[in-house]
Amino acid sequence: MSGGSYYVPESSKWPILGSLALGVMMLGTGVMLVYGSAGMPVMLIGLVGILAVMGLWFRDVIHESRGGLYDDQMDRSFRWGMAWFIFSEVMFFAAFFGALFYVRTFALPWLDGEGAKGVASLLWPDFTASWPLLNPPDSSIAGPTDTFSPWHLPLVNTLILVSSSITLTVAHEALKEGFRETARNWLAGTVLLGLCFITIQGVEYYEAYAHYGITLEAGIYGATFFMLTGFHGLHVIIGTIILAVMLVRVLQGHFTGEDHFGFEAAAWYWHFVDVVWIGLFLFVYVF
């Protein structure tokens, strides 16, 4: 279409193997949630499978790129593909934010007797709508005993992610200008900040279960808390792995100031993850 060649890769086994590994991991996770530790080995096997597929798939694409098999048309395909992928991620998180807003704006007032569907108040006449929902209307559901202050661990993690976007931008600009050592150092700092975020969120989850009563069984508040922060944390883990791969490539002399879309795509993804966290900080922790 552009007058040049278009590289068509060989048939790849990685998409189907990645899907199977993901299915195994989700099966193990489901068994673990229902039956406890019995599902842990299956979940870990699936996780290891996903990581292996990611590594081998990255290797193949890197070899193709380094072999000079990609042209401008392929570069445009990569950019459109990454843009649509991030759009799908936007829709993914929009669904969970939508569930949170629906519960807070409509469902809770209805349970409190407000509006046309307020007849639900006949089931729980003593229920008073409030958020966070510390006292679910059904006494069989144990609500959380308390909620996190947004100005402690959540604020620290916010500062970490915002700082990581800055360090990644500095690394990107340095790479474009040809300052490889500067790019390497700032990218390494970004990976370190990502690891710090993951560690602090792990500490927060421990505190949630051990001291705050915030669990997956703690009513709608516990469910929305872990669905939103948990999926975001998974994206941070994936993003940190991708940035670590980019760091290894920089150390090996890959990329130039004009040809570095792998690095740029990783930066797009990381900035998206940062923006989602700001939304989480505001609507899950603050308001």
PDB file of C-alpha atoms in Angstrom:
ATOM      1  CA  MET A   1       0.000   0.000   0.000  1.00  0.00           C
ATOM      2  CA  SER A   2       2.906   2.349   0.665  1.00  0.00           C
ATOM      3  CA  GLY A   3       4.948   1.102  -2.270  1.00  0.00           C
ATOM      4  CA  GLY A   4       7.223  -0.969  -0.049  1.00  0.00           C
ATOM      5  CA  SER A   5       7.198  -4.549   1.155  1.00  0.00           C
ATOM      6  CA  TYR A   6       4.993  -5.764   3.979  1.00  0.00           C
ATOM      7  CA  TYR A   7       6.460  -8.402   6.258  1.00  0.00           C
ATOM      8  CA  VAL A   8       4.125 -11.346   6.900  1.00  0.00           C
ATOM      9  CA  PRO A   9       5.409 -13.401   9.846  1.00  0.00           C
ATOM     10  CA  GLU A  10       5.350 -17.172   9.879  1.00  0.00           C
ATOM     11  CA  SER A  11       2.512 -18.979  11.641  1.00  0.00           C
ATOM     12  CA  SER A  12       3.044 -18.622  15.380  1.00  0.00           C
ATOM     13  CA  LYS A  13       2.168 -21.024  18.175  1.00  0.00           C
ATOM     14  CA  TRP A  14       2.418 -18.342  20.844  1.00  0.00           C
ATOM     15  CA  PRO A  15      -1.164 -16.961  20.664  1.00  0.00           C
ATOM     16  CA  ILE A  16      -2.795 -20.344  21.281  1.00  0.00           C
ATOM     17  CA  LEU A  17      -0.243 -21.329  23.926  1.00  0.00           C
ATOM     18  CA  GLY A  18      -0.718 -17.970  25.650  1.00  0.00           C
ATOM     19  CA  SER A  19      -4.506 -18.462  25.647  1.00  0.00           C
ATOM     20  CA  LEU A  20      -4.170 -21.952  27.106  1.00  0.00           C
ATOM     21  CA  ALA A  21      -1.792 -20.730  29.821  1.00  0.00           C
ATOM     22  CA  LEU A  22      -4.166 -17.897  30.691  1.00  0.00           C
ATOM     23  CA  GLY A  23      -7.053 -20.355  30.866  1.00  0.00           C
ATOM     24  CA  VAL A  24      -5.107 -22.611  33.213  1.00  0.00           C
ATOM     25  CA  MET A  25      -4.214 -19.668  35.437  1.00  0.00           C
ATOM     26  CA  MET A  26      -7.828 -18.481  35.626  1.00  0.00           C
ATOM     27  CA  LEU A  27      -9.056 -22.021  36.320  1.00  0.00           C
ATOM     28  CA  GLY A  28      -6.593 -22.318  39.173  1.00  0.00           C
ATOM     29  CA  THR A  29      -7.587 -18.882  40.477  1.00  0.00           C
ATOM     30  CA  GLY A  30     -11.274 -19.841  40.425  1.00  0.00           C
ATOM     31  CA  VAL A  31     -10.612 -23.108  42.251  1.00  0.00           C
ATOM     32  CA  MET A  32      -8.474 -21.233  44.775  1.00  0.00           C
ATOM     33  CA  LEU A  33     -11.214 -18.696  45.470  1.00  0.00           C
ATOM     34  CA  VAL A  34     -13.819 -21.414  46.008  1.00  0.00           C
ATOM     35  CA  TYR A  35     -11.843 -24.271  47.563  1.00  0.00           C
ATOM     36  CA  GLY A  36      -8.781 -22.539  48.976  1.00  0.00           C
ATOM     37  CA  SER A  37      -5.185 -23.625  48.470  1.00  0.00           C
ATOM     38  CA  ALA A  38      -6.167 -26.600  46.286  1.00  0.00           C
ATOM     39  CA  GLY A  39      -6.129 -24.330  43.247  1.00  0.00           C
ATOM     40  CA  MET A  40      -2.747 -22.739  43.973  1.00  0.00           C
ATOM     41  CA  PRO A  41      -0.586 -25.258  42.013  1.00  0.00           C
ATOM     42  CA  VAL A  42      -2.801 -24.945  38.931  1.00  0.00           C
ATOM     43  CA  MET A  43      -2.747 -21.150  39.139  1.00  0.00           C
ATOM     44  CA  LEU A  44       1.055 -21.113  39.454  1.00  0.00           C
ATOM     45  CA  ILE A  45       1.460 -23.471  36.480  1.00  0.00           C
ATOM     46  CA  GLY A  46      -0.672 -21.130  34.370  1.00  0.00           C
ATOM     47  CA  LEU A  47       1.271 -18.081  35.571  1.00  0.00           C
ATOM     48  CA  VAL A  48       4.617 -19.672  34.722  1.00  0.00           C
ATOM     49  CA  GLY A  49       3.203 -20.626  31.324  1.00  0.00           C
ATOM     50  CA  ILE A  50       2.128 -17.039  30.624  1.00  0.00           C
ATOM     51  CA  LEU A  51       5.528 -15.659  31.602  1.00  0.00           C
ATOM     52  CA  ALA A  52       7.275 -18.228  29.410  1.00  0.00           C
ATOM     53  CA  VAL A  53       5.071 -17.416  26.413  1.00  0.00           C
ATOM     54  CA  MET A  54       5.623 -13.684  26.929  1.00  0.00           C
ATOM     55  CA  GLY A  55       9.391 -14.151  27.019  1.00  0.00           C
ATOM     56  CA  LEU A  56       9.555 -16.379  23.943  1.00  0.00           C
ATOM     57  CA  TRP A  57       7.119 -14.215  21.996  1.00  0.00           C
ATOM     58  CA  PHE A  58       9.099 -11.082  22.857  1.00  0.00           C
ATOM     59  CA  ARG A  59      12.233 -12.886  21.679  1.00  0.00           C
ATOM     60  CA  ASP A  60      10.737 -13.702  18.269  1.00  0.00           C
ATOM     61  CA  VAL A  61       9.478 -10.165  17.654  1.00  0.00           C
ATOM     62  CA  ILE A  62      12.819  -8.678  18.726  1.00  0.00           C
ATOM     63  CA  HIS A  63      14.702 -10.985  16.365  1.00  0.00           C
ATOM     64  CA  GLU A  64      12.397 -10.023  13.493  1.00  0.00           C
ATOM     65  CA  SER A  65      12.863  -6.339  14.210  1.00  0.00           C
ATOM     66  CA  ARG A  66      16.636  -6.613  14.585  1.00  0.00           C
ATOM     67  CA  GLY A  67      16.755  -8.623  11.368  1.00  0.00           C
ATOM     68  CA  GLY A  68      15.429  -5.652   9.385  1.00  0.00           C
ATOM     69  CA  LEU A  69      12.169  -7.369   8.444  1.00  0.00           C
ATOM     70  CA  TYR A  70       9.929  -4.419   9.383  1.00  0.00           C
ATOM     71  CA  ASP A  71       9.274  -1.331   7.257  1.00  0.00           C
ATOM     72  CA  ASP A  72       7.221   1.847   7.664  1.00  0.00           C
ATOM     73  CA  GLN A  73       3.949   0.047   6.965  1.00  0.00           C
ATOM     74  CA  MET A  74       4.691  -2.491   9.672  1.00  0.00           C
ATOM     75  CA  ASP A  75       5.549   0.330  12.048  1.00  0.00           C
ATOM     76  CA  ARG A  76       2.142   1.887  11.409  1.00  0.00           C
ATOM     77  CA  SER A  77       0.503  -1.478  12.042  1.00  0.00           C
ATOM     78  CA  PHE A  78       2.274  -1.767  15.379  1.00  0.00           C
ATOM     79  CA  ARG A  79       1.190   1.730  16.372  1.00  0.00           C
ATOM     80  CA  TRP A  80      -2.450   1.151  15.447  1.00  0.00           C
ATOM     81  CA  GLY A  81      -2.394  -2.215  17.187  1.00  0.00           C
ATOM     82  CA  MET A  82      -1.030  -0.715  20.401  1.00  0.00           C
ATOM     83  CA  ALA A  83      -3.498   2.169  20.249  1.00  0.00           C
ATOM     84  CA  TRP A  84      -6.474  -0.192  19.913  1.00  0.00           C
ATOM     85  CA  PHE A  85      -5.101  -2.406  22.666  1.00  0.00           C
ATOM     86  CA  ILE A  86      -4.943   0.542  25.068  1.00  0.00           C
ATOM     87  CA  PHE A  87      -8.459   1.561  23.989  1.00  0.00           C
ATOM     88  CA  SER A  88      -9.669  -1.928  24.918  1.00  0.00           C
ATOM     89  CA  GLU A  89      -8.006  -1.483  28.302  1.00  0.00           C
ATOM     90  CA  VAL A  90      -9.810   1.836  28.741  1.00  0.00           C
ATOM     91  CA  MET A  91     -13.124   0.057  28.138  1.00  0.00           C
ATOM     92  CA  PHE A  92     -12.090  -2.717  30.537  1.00  0.00           C
ATOM     93  CA  PHE A  93     -11.536  -0.319  33.430  1.00  0.00           C
ATOM     94  CA  ALA A  94     -14.536   1.795  32.418  1.00  0.00           C
ATOM     95  CA  ALA A  95     -16.737  -1.237  33.127  1.00  0.00           C
ATOM     96  CA  PHE A  96     -15.416  -1.565  36.683  1.00  0.00           C
ATOM     97  CA  PHE A  97     -15.571   2.165  37.354  1.00  0.00           C
ATOM     98  CA  GLY A  98     -19.120   2.084  35.968  1.00  0.00           C
ATOM     99  CA  ALA A  99     -20.050  -0.687  38.415  1.00  0.00           C
ATOM    100  CA  LEU A 100     -18.632   1.372  41.280  1.00  0.00           C
ATOM    101  CA  PHE A 101     -20.543   4.508  40.246  1.00  0.00           C
ATOM    102  CA  TYR A 102     -23.758   2.519  39.689  1.00  0.00           C
ATOM    103  CA  VAL A 103     -23.623   1.057  43.187  1.00  0.00           C
ATOM    104  CA  ARG A 104     -22.871   4.379  44.833  1.00  0.00           C
ATOM    105  CA  THR A 105     -25.251   6.534  42.782  1.00  0.00           C
ATOM    106  CA  PHE A 106     -28.247   4.227  42.249  1.00  0.00           C
ATOM    107  CA  ALA A 107     -28.194   0.918  44.113  1.00  0.00           C
ATOM    108  CA  LEU A 108     -27.461   2.224  47.617  1.00  0.00           C
ATOM    109  CA  PRO A 109     -30.111   5.008  47.489  1.00  0.00           C
ATOM    110  CA  TRP A 110     -32.658   2.449  46.249  1.00  0.00           C
ATOM    111  CA  LEU A 111     -31.888   0.188  49.222  1.00  0.00           C
ATOM    112  CA  ASP A 112     -32.410   3.198  51.469  1.00  0.00           C
ATOM    113  CA  GLY A 113     -35.921   3.731  50.090  1.00  0.00           C
ATOM    114  CA  GLU A 114     -35.196   6.432  47.511  1.00  0.00           C
ATOM    115  CA  GLY A 115     -36.794   6.479  44.062  1.00  0.00           C
ATOM    116  CA  ALA A 116     -39.104   4.138  42.212  1.00  0.00           C
ATOM    117  CA  LYS A 117     -37.123   1.076  43.260  1.00  0.00           C
ATOM    118  CA  GLY A 118     -37.064   2.070  46.895  1.00  0.00           C
ATOM    119  CA  VAL A 119     -39.304  -0.866  47.779  1.00  0.00           C
ATOM    120  CA  ALA A 120     -36.078  -2.690  48.569  1.00  0.00           C
ATOM    121  CA  SER A 121     -36.177  -0.804  51.870  1.00  0.00           C
ATOM    122  CA  LEU A 122     -39.020  -3.137  52.926  1.00  0.00           C
ATOM    123  CA  LEU A 123     -36.475  -5.946  53.168  1.00  0.00           C
ATOM    124  CA  TRP A 124     -34.039  -3.968  55.302  1.00  0.00           C
ATOM    125  CA  PRO A 125     -36.020  -1.142  56.968  1.00  0.00           C
ATOM    126  CA  ASP A 126     -33.122  -0.134  59.227  1.00  0.00           C
ATOM    127  CA  PHE A 127     -30.615   0.227  56.408  1.00  0.00           C
ATOM    128  CA  THR A 128     -29.036   3.654  55.874  1.00  0.00           C
ATOM    129  CA  ALA A 129     -27.134   4.301  52.647  1.00  0.00           C
ATOM    130  CA  SER A 130     -23.545   5.421  53.077  1.00  0.00           C
ATOM    131  CA  TRP A 131     -20.226   4.928  51.364  1.00  0.00           C
ATOM    132  CA  PRO A 132     -17.951   3.230  52.228  1.00  0.00           C
ATOM    133  CA  LEU A 133     -20.545   0.569  53.059  1.00  0.00           C
ATOM    134  CA  LEU A 134     -19.327  -0.675  56.428  1.00  0.00           C
ATOM    135  CA  ASN A 135     -22.668  -2.250  57.388  1.00  0.00           C
ATOM    136  CA  PRO A 136     -24.228  -4.265  54.536  1.00  0.00           C
ATOM    137  CA  PRO A 137     -28.029  -4.553  54.735  1.00  0.00           C
ATOM    138  CA  ASP A 138     -27.844  -8.352  54.947  1.00  0.00           C
ATOM    139  CA  SER A 139     -26.499  -9.349  58.356  1.00  0.00           C
ATOM    140  CA  SER A 140     -25.052 -12.555  56.872  1.00  0.00           C
ATOM    141  CA  ILE A 141     -22.472 -10.449  55.024  1.00  0.00           C
ATOM    142  CA  ALA A 142     -19.633  -9.100  57.152  1.00  0.00           C
ATOM    143  CA  GLY A 143     -18.630  -5.625  56.064  1.00  0.00           C
ATOM    144  CA  PRO A 144     -15.184  -4.122  56.586  1.00  0.00           C
ATOM    145  CA  THR A 145     -14.396  -2.810  60.035  1.00  0.00           C
ATOM    146  CA  ASP A 146     -12.631   0.260  58.662  1.00  0.00           C
ATOM    147  CA  THR A 147     -11.255   1.777  55.454  1.00  0.00           C
ATOM    148  CA  PHE A 148      -7.817   2.968  54.408  1.00  0.00           C
ATOM    149  CA  SER A 149      -6.825   6.558  54.864  1.00  0.00           C
ATOM    150  CA  PRO A 150      -5.986   7.879  51.379  1.00  0.00           C
ATOM    151  CA  TRP A 151      -3.149   9.951  52.836  1.00  0.00           C
ATOM    152  CA  HIS A 152      -0.949   7.037  53.890  1.00  0.00           C
ATOM    153  CA  LEU A 153      -0.044   4.083  51.651  1.00  0.00           C
ATOM    154  CA  PRO A 154      -2.388   5.115  48.783  1.00  0.00           C
ATOM    155  CA  LEU A 155      -0.795   8.575  48.638  1.00  0.00           C
ATOM    156  CA  VAL A 156       2.704   7.066  48.708  1.00  0.00           C
ATOM    157  CA  ASN A 157       1.806   4.807  45.796  1.00  0.00           C
ATOM    158  CA  THR A 158       0.310   7.750  43.912  1.00  0.00           C
ATOM    159  CA  LEU A 159       3.538   9.711  44.293  1.00  0.00           C
ATOM    160  CA  ILE A 160       5.516   6.660  43.190  1.00  0.00           C
ATOM    161  CA  LEU A 161       3.500   6.157  39.994  1.00  0.00           C
ATOM    162  CA  VAL A 162       3.452   9.839  39.082  1.00  0.00           C
ATOM    163  CA  SER A 163       7.228   9.955  39.630  1.00  0.00           C
ATOM    164  CA  SER A 164       7.639   6.855  37.476  1.00  0.00           C
ATOM    165  CA  SER A 165       5.886   8.566  34.560  1.00  0.00           C
ATOM    166  CA  ILE A 166       8.330  11.452  34.901  1.00  0.00           C
ATOM    167  CA  THR A 167      11.396   9.196  35.021  1.00  0.00           C
ATOM    168  CA  LEU A 168      10.132   7.208  32.030  1.00  0.00           C
ATOM    169  CA  THR A 169       9.577  10.405  30.028  1.00  0.00           C
ATOM    170  CA  VAL A 170      13.125  11.537  30.814  1.00  0.00           C
ATOM    171  CA  ALA A 171      14.449   8.136  29.676  1.00  0.00           C
ATOM    172  CA  HIS A 172      12.403   8.326  26.469  1.00  0.00           C
ATOM    173  CA  GLU A 173      13.621  11.807  25.608  1.00  0.00           C
ATOM    174  CA  ALA A 174      17.213  10.807  26.375  1.00  0.00           C
ATOM    175  CA  LEU A 175      16.920   7.831  24.041  1.00  0.00           C
ATOM    176  CA  LYS A 176      15.580  10.022  21.249  1.00  0.00           C
ATOM    177  CA  GLU A 177      18.519  12.393  21.699  1.00  0.00           C
ATOM    178  CA  GLY A 178      21.035   9.551  21.707  1.00  0.00           C
ATOM    179  CA  PHE A 179      22.019   9.729  25.384  1.00  0.00           C
ATOM    180  CA  ARG A 180      21.902   5.988  25.984  1.00  0.00           C
ATOM    181  CA  GLU A 181      23.493   5.991  29.437  1.00  0.00           C
ATOM    182  CA  THR A 182      21.002   8.579  30.668  1.00  0.00           C
ATOM    183  CA  ALA A 183      18.146   6.595  29.154  1.00  0.00           C
ATOM    184  CA  ARG A 184      19.415   3.437  30.841  1.00  0.00           C
ATOM    185  CA  ASN A 185      19.670   5.027  34.281  1.00  0.00           C
ATOM    186  CA  TRP A 186      16.258   6.693  34.230  1.00  0.00           C
ATOM    187  CA  LEU A 187      14.586   3.600  32.833  1.00  0.00           C
ATOM    188  CA  ALA A 188      16.180   1.520  35.600  1.00  0.00           C
ATOM    189  CA  GLY A 189      14.743   4.027  38.075  1.00  0.00           C
ATOM    190  CA  THR A 190      11.296   3.565  36.526  1.00  0.00           C
ATOM    191  CA  VAL A 191      11.505  -0.217  36.909  1.00  0.00           C
ATOM    192  CA  LEU A 192      12.567   0.232  40.538  1.00  0.00           C
ATOM    193  CA  LEU A 193       9.591   2.524  41.203  1.00  0.00           C
ATOM    194  CA  GLY A 194       7.275  -0.044  39.656  1.00  0.00           C
ATOM    195  CA  LEU A 195       8.657  -2.711  42.006  1.00  0.00           C
ATOM    196  CA  CYS A 196       8.160  -0.336  44.951  1.00  0.00           C
ATOM    197  CA  PHE A 197       4.514   0.185  43.976  1.00  0.00           C
ATOM    198  CA  ILE A 198       3.893  -3.567  43.756  1.00  0.00           C
ATOM    199  CA  THR A 199       5.531  -4.142  47.150  1.00  0.00           C
ATOM    200  CA  ILE A 200       3.514  -1.416  48.862  1.00  0.00           C
ATOM    201  CA  GLN A 201       0.273  -2.699  47.357  1.00  0.00           C
ATOM    202  CA  GLY A 202       1.129  -6.147  48.708  1.00  0.00           C
ATOM    203  CA  VAL A 203       1.561  -4.613  52.161  1.00  0.00           C
ATOM    204  CA  GLU A 204      -1.769  -2.816  51.743  1.00  0.00           C
ATOM    205  CA  TYR A 205      -3.535  -6.066  50.855  1.00  0.00           C
ATOM    206  CA  TYR A 206      -2.089  -7.747  53.935  1.00  0.00           C
ATOM    207  CA  GLU A 207      -3.319  -4.860  56.082  1.00  0.00           C
ATOM    208  CA  ALA A 208      -6.732  -5.040  54.403  1.00  0.00           C
ATOM    209  CA  TYR A 209      -7.211  -8.697  55.321  1.00  0.00           C
ATOM    210  CA  ALA A 210      -5.443  -8.699  58.684  1.00  0.00           C
ATOM    211  CA  HIS A 211      -6.596  -5.428  60.248  1.00  0.00           C
ATOM    212  CA  TYR A 212      -9.380  -3.772  58.243  1.00  0.00           C
ATOM    213  CA  GLY A 213     -11.705  -6.654  57.411  1.00  0.00           C
ATOM    214  CA  ILE A 214     -11.573  -5.688  53.732  1.00  0.00           C
ATOM    215  CA  THR A 215     -11.852  -9.006  51.912  1.00  0.00           C
ATOM    216  CA  LEU A 216     -13.516 -10.287  48.770  1.00  0.00           C
ATOM    217  CA  GLU A 217     -16.393 -11.420  51.005  1.00  0.00           C
ATOM    218  CA  ALA A 218     -16.813  -7.996  52.655  1.00  0.00           C
ATOM    219  CA  GLY A 219     -19.876  -6.945  50.690  1.00  0.00           C
ATOM    220  CA  ILE A 220     -19.901  -4.660  47.683  1.00  0.00           C
ATOM    221  CA  TYR A 221     -17.150  -2.459  49.090  1.00  0.00           C
ATOM    222  CA  GLY A 222     -14.696  -5.336  49.355  1.00  0.00           C
ATOM    223  CA  ALA A 223     -15.649  -6.639  45.908  1.00  0.00           C
ATOM    224  CA  THR A 224     -15.228  -3.304  44.112  1.00  0.00           C
ATOM    225  CA  PHE A 225     -12.047  -2.492  46.045  1.00  0.00           C
ATOM    226  CA  PHE A 226     -10.264  -5.673  45.027  1.00  0.00           C
ATOM    227  CA  MET A 227     -11.613  -5.776  41.480  1.00  0.00           C
ATOM    228  CA  LEU A 228     -10.372  -2.260  40.733  1.00  0.00           C
ATOM    229  CA  THR A 229      -7.110  -2.218  42.667  1.00  0.00           C
ATOM    230  CA  GLY A 230      -6.355  -5.880  41.912  1.00  0.00           C
ATOM    231  CA  PHE A 231      -6.672  -5.598  38.151  1.00  0.00           C
ATOM    232  CA  HIS A 232      -4.707  -2.370  38.230  1.00  0.00           C
ATOM    233  CA  GLY A 233      -1.975  -4.040  40.267  1.00  0.00           C
ATOM    234  CA  LEU A 234      -1.846  -6.840  37.687  1.00  0.00           C
ATOM    235  CA  HIS A 235      -1.356  -4.218  34.972  1.00  0.00           C
ATOM    236  CA  VAL A 236       1.476  -2.634  36.969  1.00  0.00           C
ATOM    237  CA  ILE A 237       3.175  -6.039  37.247  1.00  0.00           C
ATOM    238  CA  ILE A 238       2.842  -6.591  33.495  1.00  0.00           C
ATOM    239  CA  GLY A 239       4.052  -3.055  32.772  1.00  0.00           C
ATOM    240  CA  THR A 240       7.064  -3.506  35.046  1.00  0.00           C
ATOM    241  CA  ILE A 241       8.001  -6.725  33.233  1.00  0.00           C
ATOM    242  CA  ILE A 242       7.722  -4.962  29.877  1.00  0.00           C
ATOM    243  CA  LEU A 243       9.869  -2.054  31.064  1.00  0.00           C
ATOM    244  CA  ALA A 244      12.436  -4.521  32.429  1.00  0.00           C
ATOM    245  CA  VAL A 245      12.599  -6.099  28.964  1.00  0.00           C
ATOM    246  CA  MET A 246      13.098  -2.629  27.465  1.00  0.00           C
ATOM    247  CA  LEU A 247      15.912  -2.008  29.954  1.00  0.00           C
ATOM    248  CA  VAL A 248      17.655  -5.221  28.900  1.00  0.00           C
ATOM    249  CA  ARG A 249      17.323  -4.186  25.266  1.00  0.00           C
ATOM    250  CA  VAL A 250      18.806  -0.755  25.976  1.00  0.00           C
ATOM    251  CA  LEU A 251      21.720  -2.436  27.760  1.00  0.00           C
ATOM    252  CA  GLN A 252      22.256  -4.628  24.695  1.00  0.00           C
ATOM    253  CA  GLY A 253      22.427  -1.621  22.383  1.00  0.00           C
ATOM    254  CA  HIS A 254      19.002  -1.974  20.799  1.00  0.00           C
ATOM    255  CA  PHE A 255      16.963   1.045  19.612  1.00  0.00           C
ATOM    256  CA  THR A 256      18.026   4.265  17.979  1.00  0.00           C
ATOM    257  CA  GLY A 257      16.679   7.771  18.252  1.00  0.00           C
ATOM    258  CA  GLU A 258      14.487   7.163  15.200  1.00  0.00           C
ATOM    259  CA  ASP A 259      13.673   3.460  15.608  1.00  0.00           C
ATOM    260  CA  HIS A 260      12.429   2.550  19.090  1.00  0.00           C
ATOM    261  CA  PHE A 261       8.726   1.811  18.938  1.00  0.00           C
ATOM    262  CA  GLY A 262       9.062  -1.089  21.363  1.00  0.00           C
ATOM    263  CA  PHE A 263      10.231   1.402  23.981  1.00  0.00           C
ATOM    264  CA  GLU A 264       7.557   3.909  22.991  1.00  0.00           C
ATOM    265  CA  ALA A 265       4.754   1.335  23.189  1.00  0.00           C
ATOM    266  CA  ALA A 266       5.907   0.356  26.677  1.00  0.00           C
ATOM    267  CA  ALA A 267       5.808   4.047  27.648  1.00  0.00           C
ATOM    268  CA  TRP A 268       2.251   4.412  26.285  1.00  0.00           C
ATOM    269  CA  TYR A 269       1.127   1.450  28.366  1.00  0.00           C
ATOM    270  CA  TRP A 270       2.829   2.704  31.526  1.00  0.00           C
ATOM    271  CA  HIS A 271       1.360   6.195  31.254  1.00  0.00           C
ATOM    272  CA  PHE A 272      -2.099   4.660  30.776  1.00  0.00           C
ATOM    273  CA  VAL A 273      -1.644   2.589  33.935  1.00  0.00           C
ATOM    274  CA  ASP A 274      -0.641   5.740  35.817  1.00  0.00           C
ATOM    275  CA  VAL A 275      -3.756   7.614  34.676  1.00  0.00           C
ATOM    276  CA  VAL A 276      -5.979   4.720  35.806  1.00  0.00           C
ATOM    277  CA  TRP A 277      -4.356   4.805  39.235  1.00  0.00           C
ATOM    278  CA  ILE A 278      -5.142   8.493  39.649  1.00  0.00           C
ATOM    279  CA  GLY A 279      -8.798   7.636  39.008  1.00  0.00           C
ATOM    280  CA  LEU A 280      -8.581   4.831  41.555  1.00  0.00           C
ATOM    281  CA  PHE A 281      -6.953   7.076  44.127  1.00  0.00           C
ATOM    282  CA  LEU A 282      -9.715   9.653  43.763  1.00  0.00           C
ATOM    283  CA  PHE A 283     -12.798   7.440  43.554  1.00  0.00           C
ATOM    284  CA  VAL A 284     -11.789   4.397  45.604  1.00  0.00           C
ATOM    285  CA  TYR A 285      -9.759   6.033  48.380  1.00  0.00           C
ATOM    286  CA  VAL A 286     -10.584   9.767  48.591  1.00  0.00           C
ATOM    287  CA  PHE A 287     -14.236  10.270  47.636  1.00  0.00           C
TER     288      PHE A 287
END
